[in-house]
Coordinates of C-alpha atoms in Angstrom, one line a residue:
X1 CA -26.2 -55.2 29.5
X2 CA -22.7 -53.8 29.6
X3 CA -20.8 -52.8 32.7
X4 CA -21.2 -49.1 31.9
X5 CA -25.0 -49.6 31.5
X6 CA -25.2 -51.3 35.0
X7 CA -23.1 -48.5 36.5
X8 CA -25.4 -45.9 35.0
X9 CA -28.5 -47.6 36.4
X10 CA -26.9 -47.8 39.9
X11 CA -26.1 -44.1 39.8
X12 CA -29.7 -43.3 38.7
X13 CA -31.1 -45.4 41.5
X14 CA -28.9 -43.7 44.1
X15 CA -29.8 -40.2 43.0
X16 CA -33.5 -41.1 42.9
X17 CA -33.4 -42.4 46.5
X18 CA -31.6 -39.2 47.7
X19 CA -34.2 -37.1 45.9
X20 CA -37.1 -38.9 47.5
X21 CA -35.6 -38.6 51.0
X22 CA -34.9 -34.8 50.6
X23 CA -38.4 -34.3 49.1
X24 CA -40.1 -36.1 52.0
X25 CA -38.2 -34.4 54.9
X26 CA -37.7 -30.9 53.5
X27 CA -40.9 -30.4 51.6
X28 CA -43.7 -32.0 53.7
X29 CA -46.3 -29.4 52.8
X30 CA -46.3 -30.3 49.1
X31 CA -49.3 -32.1 47.7
X32 CA -49.0 -35.6 46.3
X33 CA -49.3 -34.2 42.7
X34 CA -46.3 -31.8 43.2
X35 CA -44.2 -34.6 44.8
X36 CA -44.8 -37.0 41.9
X37 CA -44.0 -34.2 39.4
X38 CA -40.8 -33.2 41.1
X39 CA -39.6 -36.8 41.4
X40 CA -40.3 -37.6 37.8
X41 CA -38.6 -34.4 36.7
X42 CA -35.5 -35.3 38.7
X43 CA -35.4 -38.7 37.2
X44 CA -35.7 -37.3 33.7
X45 CA -32.9 -34.9 34.5
X46 CA -30.7 -37.8 35.6
X47 CA -31.4 -39.8 32.4
X48 CA -30.5 -36.7 30.3
X49 CA -27.3 -36.2 32.2
X50 CA -26.4 -39.8 31.7
X51 CA -27.0 -39.5 27.9
X52 CA -24.9 -36.3 27.8
X53 CA -22.1 -37.9 29.7
X54 CA -22.1 -41.0 27.4
X55 CA -21.9 -38.7 24.4
X56 CA -19.2 -36.6 25.9
X57 CA -17.2 -39.6 26.9
X58 CA -17.4 -41.1 23.4
X59 CA -16.3 -37.9 21.8
X60 CA -13.4 -37.5 24.2
X61 CA -12.3 -41.1 23.5
X62 CA -12.4 -40.5 19.8
X63 CA -10.4 -37.3 20.1
X64 CA -7.8 -39.1 22.3
X65 CA -7.5 -41.8 19.7
X66 CA -6.9 -39.2 17.0
X67 CA -4.2 -37.5 19.1
X68 CA -2.4 -40.8 19.6
X69 CA -1.9 -41.1 15.8
X70 CA 1.3 -39.9 14.1
X71 CA 1.0 -36.9 11.7
X72 CA 1.1 -39.3 8.7
X73 CA -1.6 -41.6 10.3
X74 CA -3.8 -38.6 11.0
X75 CA -3.6 -37.7 7.3
X76 CA -4.6 -41.2 6.4
X77 CA -7.5 -41.0 8.8
X78 CA -8.8 -37.7 7.4
X79 CA -8.5 -39.1 3.9
X80 CA -10.5 -42.2 4.8
X81 CA -13.1 -39.9 6.4
X82 CA -13.5 -38.0 3.1
X83 CA -13.9 -41.3 1.2
X84 CA -16.6 -42.3 3.7
X85 CA -18.4 -39.0 3.1
X86 CA -18.5 -39.6 -0.6
X87 CA -15.6 -37.6 -2.0
X88 CA -13.8 -38.9 -5.1
X89 CA -10.1 -39.2 -6.1
X90 CA -8.9 -38.8 -2.6
X91 CA -5.1 -38.9 -2.5
X92 CA -2.7 -38.4 0.4
X93 CA 0.3 -36.3 -0.7
X94 CA 2.1 -35.4 2.5
X95 CA 5.8 -35.2 2.9
X96 CA 8.1 -32.2 2.7
X97 CA 7.6 -29.6 0.1
X98 CA 3.8 -30.2 -0.1
X99 CA 3.2 -26.5 0.0
X100 CA 0.9 -27.0 3.0
X101 CA -1.3 -29.6 1.1
X102 CA -1.6 -33.0 2.7
X103 CA -4.6 -34.4 0.8
X104 CA -6.3 -33.6 -2.6
X105 CA -9.8 -34.7 -3.3
X106 CA -12.7 -33.9 -5.6
X107 CA -16.4 -33.4 -4.9
X108 CA -19.1 -32.3 -7.3
X109 CA -16.5 -31.5 -9.9
X110 CA -14.5 -29.2 -7.6
X111 CA -10.9 -29.8 -6.6
X112 CA -10.2 -29.5 -2.9
X113 CA -6.9 -29.1 -1.1
X114 CA -6.7 -30.4 2.5
X115 CA -4.2 -29.6 5.2
X116 CA -4.2 -31.7 8.4
X117 CA -2.9 -30.5 11.8
X118 CA -3.0 -32.9 14.7
X119 CA -2.7 -30.2 17.4
X120 CA -3.7 -29.7 21.0
X121 CA -3.3 -25.9 20.8
X122 CA -5.1 -23.4 18.5
X123 CA -3.8 -23.3 14.9
X124 CA -2.1 -20.0 13.9
X125 CA -3.2 -18.0 10.8
X126 CA 0.0 -18.9 8.9
X127 CA -1.5 -22.1 7.6
X128 CA -4.5 -20.3 6.2
X129 CA -2.2 -18.1 4.2
X130 CA -0.3 -21.1 2.9
X131 CA -3.6 -22.7 1.7
X132 CA -4.7 -19.5 0.0
X133 CA -1.4 -19.4 -1.9
X134 CA -1.6 -23.1 -2.7
X135 CA -5.1 -22.6 -4.2
X136 CA -3.7 -20.1 -6.7
X137 CA -0.7 -22.3 -7.5
X138 CA -2.6 -25.5 -8.0
X139 CA -5.7 -23.9 -9.4
X140 CA -8.0 -25.6 -7.0
X141 CA -11.5 -24.5 -6.1
X142 CA -11.6 -25.0 -2.3
X143 CA -9.3 -25.6 0.6
X144 CA -9.9 -27.2 4.0
X145 CA -7.8 -26.8 7.1
X146 CA -8.5 -29.7 9.5
X147 CA -7.4 -29.9 13.2
X148 CA -8.1 -31.8 16.4
X149 CA -8.0 -28.6 18.4
X150 CA -9.3 -25.1 17.4
X151 CA -8.3 -21.9 15.6
X152 CA -7.3 -18.5 16.7
X153 CA -9.5 -15.5 16.1
X154 CA -7.0 -14.2 13.5
X155 CA -7.4 -17.6 11.7
X156 CA -11.1 -16.9 11.2
X157 CA -10.4 -13.4 10.0
X158 CA -7.9 -14.7 7.4
X159 CA -10.3 -17.3 6.2
X160 CA -13.2 -14.8 5.8
X161 CA -14.1 -14.1 2.2
X162 CA -11.6 -16.8 1.1
X163 CA -12.5 -20.3 -0.3
X164 CA -11.1 -21.9 2.8
X165 CA -13.1 -24.1 5.3
X166 CA -12.0 -24.5 8.9
X167 CA -12.7 -27.8 10.5
X168 CA -12.0 -27.6 14.3
X169 CA -12.2 -30.5 16.7
X170 CA -16.0 -30.6 17.2
X171 CA -16.6 -30.2 13.5
X172 CA -14.2 -33.1 12.8
X173 CA -16.1 -35.2 15.4
X174 CA -19.4 -34.4 13.8
X175 CA -18.2 -35.4 10.3
X176 CA -16.9 -38.7 11.8
X177 CA -20.3 -39.3 13.4
X178 CA -22.0 -38.7 10.0
X179 CA -19.6 -41.0 8.2
X180 CA -20.2 -43.8 10.8
X181 CA -23.9 -43.3 10.6
X182 CA -23.9 -44.6 7.0
X183 CA -23.1 -48.1 8.0
X184 CA -23.9 -48.4 11.7
X185 CA -26.1 -46.5 14.2
X186 CA -24.6 -43.2 15.3
X187 CA -24.6 -44.2 18.9
X188 CA -24.8 -47.7 20.5
X189 CA -28.2 -48.7 22.0
X190 CA -26.9 -48.1 25.6
X191 CA -26.2 -44.5 24.7
X192 CA -29.6 -44.0 23.0
X193 CA -32.0 -45.2 25.7
X194 CA -31.1 -42.7 28.4
X195 CA -31.9 -39.8 26.2
X196 CA -35.2 -41.2 24.9
X197 CA -36.4 -42.2 28.4
X198 CA -35.3 -38.8 29.8
X199 CA -37.3 -36.9 27.2
X200 CA -40.3 -39.1 27.8
X201 CA -40.2 -38.6 31.6
X202 CA -39.7 -34.9 31.1
X203 CA -42.9 -34.7 29.0
X204 CA -44.8 -36.6 31.7
X205 CA -43.5 -34.2 34.4
X206 CA -44.7 -31.2 32.4
X207 CA -48.2 -32.8 32.1
X208 CA -48.3 -33.6 35.8
X209 CA -47.2 -30.1 36.7
X210 CA -50.2 -28.8 34.7
X211 CA -52.5 -31.2 36.6
X212 CA -51.1 -30.1 39.9
X213 CA -51.7 -26.4 39.1
X214 CA -55.3 -27.2 38.1
X215 CA -55.9 -29.3 41.2
X216 CA -54.8 -26.7 43.7
X217 CA -57.8 -24.4 43.5
X218 CA -60.2 -27.4 43.8
X219 CA -58.4 -28.8 46.8
X220 CA -58.4 -25.5 48.6
X221 CA -62.1 -25.0 47.8
X222 CA -63.0 -28.4 49.2
X223 CA -61.1 -27.7 52.4
X224 CA -62.7 -24.3 52.9
X225 CA -66.1 -25.8 52.3
X226 CA -65.5 -28.5 55.0
X227 CA -64.3 -25.9 57.5
X228 CA -67.4 -23.7 56.8
X229 CA -69.8 -26.6 57.3
X230 CA -68.2 -27.5 60.6
X231 CA -68.2 -23.9 61.7
X232 CA -71.9 -23.5 60.9
X233 CA -72.8 -26.8 62.7
X234 CA -71.0 -25.4 65.8
X235 CA -72.8 -22.1 65.7
X236 CA -76.2 -23.9 65.3
X237 CA -75.4 -26.2 68.2
X238 CA -74.4 -23.3 70.4
X239 CA -77.6 -21.4 69.5
X240 CA -79.8 -24.4 70.4
X241 CA -78.1 -24.9 73.7
X242 CA -78.3 -21.1 74.5
X243 CA -82.0 -21.2 73.6
X244 CA -82.6 -24.1 76.0
X245 CA -80.7 -22.3 78.8
X246 CA -82.8 -19.2 78.3
X247 CA -86.0 -21.3 78.4
X248 CA -85.0 -22.9 81.7
X249 CA -84.0 -19.5 83.1
X250 CA -87.5 -18.1 82.5
X251 CA -89.4 -21.1 83.8
X252 CA -91.8 -20.1 86.6
X253 CA -90.6 -20.8 90.1
X254 CA -92.1 -23.7 92.0
X255 CA -94.9 -22.7 94.4
X256 CA -93.5 -24.7 97.3
X257 CA -91.6 -22.4 99.5
X258 CA -89.2 -25.2 100.8
X259 CA -87.9 -25.8 97.4
X260 CA -85.0 -23.6 96.6
X261 CA -85.1 -21.5 93.5
X262 CA -83.9 -23.2 90.4
X263 CA -80.4 -22.1 89.6
X264 CA -80.4 -20.9 85.9
X265 CA -78.3 -22.9 83.5
X266 CA -75.4 -20.8 82.3
X267 CA -75.1 -20.0 78.6
X268 CA -72.7 -22.2 76.8
X269 CA -69.7 -20.1 75.8
X270 CA -68.2 -20.5 72.3
X271 CA -65.0 -21.8 73.7
X272 CA -66.8 -24.8 75.3
X273 CA -67.5 -26.2 71.8
X274 CA -64.7 -28.2 70.3
X275 CA -62.8 -26.1 67.7
X276 CA -62.1 -28.0 64.6
X277 CA -59.8 -27.3 61.7
X278 CA -58.8 -29.1 58.5
X279 CA -55.2 -29.7 57.5
X280 CA -54.5 -27.9 54.2
X281 CA -50.8 -28.8 53.9
X282 CA -49.2 -31.7 55.7
X283 CA -46.5 -31.1 58.2
X284 CA -44.9 -32.0 61.5
X285 CA -46.4 -32.0 65.0
X286 CA -43.9 -30.7 67.5
X287 CA -43.5 -30.8 71.3
X288 CA -42.8 -27.1 71.5
X289 CA -44.2 -24.1 69.5
X290 CA -41.0 -23.5 67.5
X291 CA -38.9 -25.1 64.7
X292 CA -36.5 -26.5 67.3
X293 CA -39.3 -28.5 69.0
X294 CA -39.0 -32.3 68.8
X295 CA -41.2 -33.8 66.0
X296 CA -43.6 -36.3 67.7
X297 CA -46.0 -37.0 64.8
X298 CA -47.3 -35.7 61.5
X299 CA -50.6 -34.3 60.1
X300 CA -51.7 -34.9 56.5
X301 CA -53.7 -32.9 54.0
X302 CA -57.5 -33.4 54.5
X303 CA -57.3 -34.6 58.1
X304 CA -59.4 -33.0 60.8
X305 CA -57.8 -31.8 64.1
X306 CA -59.2 -30.5 67.4
X307 CA -57.8 -27.1 68.4
X308 CA -56.9 -26.6 72.1
X309 CA -55.4 -23.1 71.9
X310 CA -52.8 -20.9 70.4
X311 CA -49.3 -19.5 71.3
X312 CA -49.0 -15.9 72.5
X313 CA -47.8 -14.8 69.1
X314 CA -50.5 -16.6 67.3
X315 CA -48.0 -18.4 64.9
X316 CA -48.5 -21.9 66.5
X317 CA -51.7 -23.8 67.4
X318 CA -52.1 -26.5 70.1
X319 CA -54.1 -29.4 68.7
X320 CA -55.0 -33.1 68.9
X321 CA -54.9 -35.1 65.7
X322 CA -56.9 -38.3 64.7
X323 CA -54.2 -40.5 66.4
X324 CA -54.8 -38.6 69.7
X325 CA -51.4 -37.0 69.5
X326 CA -51.3 -33.7 71.3
X327 CA -48.8 -31.1 70.2
X328 CA -48.0 -27.9 68.3
X329 CA -48.4 -27.2 64.6
X330 CA -47.7 -24.1 62.6
X331 CA -50.6 -21.8 61.7
X332 CA -49.9 -22.0 57.9
X333 CA -50.6 -25.8 57.9
X334 CA -54.3 -25.4 58.8
X335 CA -57.4 -23.8 57.3
X336 CA -59.3 -22.2 60.2
X337 CA -62.4 -20.0 60.4
X338 CA -61.3 -16.6 61.7
X339 CA -64.1 -16.6 64.3
X340 CA -63.0 -19.9 65.7
X341 CA -59.4 -18.9 65.7
X342 CA -60.1 -15.6 67.6
X343 CA -61.9 -17.6 70.4
X344 CA -59.0 -19.9 71.0
X345 CA -57.4 -19.4 74.4
X346 CA -53.8 -18.5 74.7
X347 CA -51.7 -21.5 75.9
X348 CA -48.3 -21.0 77.4
X349 CA -45.7 -23.5 76.2

């Protein structure tokens, strides 16, 4: 593995760790499906960015190498490119008095005139006019103006409806890639694998996103059913105890006069029954009913908690979780029966 490959892997690992930390602390209410989907999506994005950067770096290096050539060497490089692309009778003419023609070549029985400009700034339309004149003088079929930079808007207007092709820097790089692809792979292996892995992980993240969307209604239905069952059990228990109390209340008094009258058993109030709720989205347990309260524990999706009361504004609930940690959680994290919630006492912080 090359040094660049190792550096790319280290960068990917660092970004992945940062993404996991941010996901855990800033999105605690997400289900496990969405967390896995987001993590895989971020990893795929990192791989695709690495592939793009490798490609961009290689193209920049090639352009830099071309700019370091002298004008004569650049003409030789373009001539070699035409030979690699399958053109015949490629000749470098160059020199003064070439009437704007640096290279002549033939392809499919047509004569081409090529002019090369190793520039860093856009090419002016003057060279297009020179090539059009050279076409008529030398009775050629086509002309090509090649540059390492680009062309002005007027250049494209001059070349329109004329047998003149304009090869700017990106076009030249693309033809060099095509020529190199005939003998060797277009990109080295260390530049291929990030793109392939990135696309594969992106496809997996799309599949997991679909699964997460399908699982959400089922999860919510199960949580709602559990809350309903617990609420019904609480109502039945309260009804039985109330019936027992009423039975005791109507029991005939004892005949002995020295025995005091039996004091009736008071009816059990709904608030005497433990109020239960199920965690729908995981979150933090805080010491105070606000976002500034110190985090003392966490609750997780599917857990059951015992409710002790609610804040005056009803946005926070006092509860005890399975680990016997007592604290405040936000109302949106729990699924609660409306009747049970209405009977919770107000607890001052």
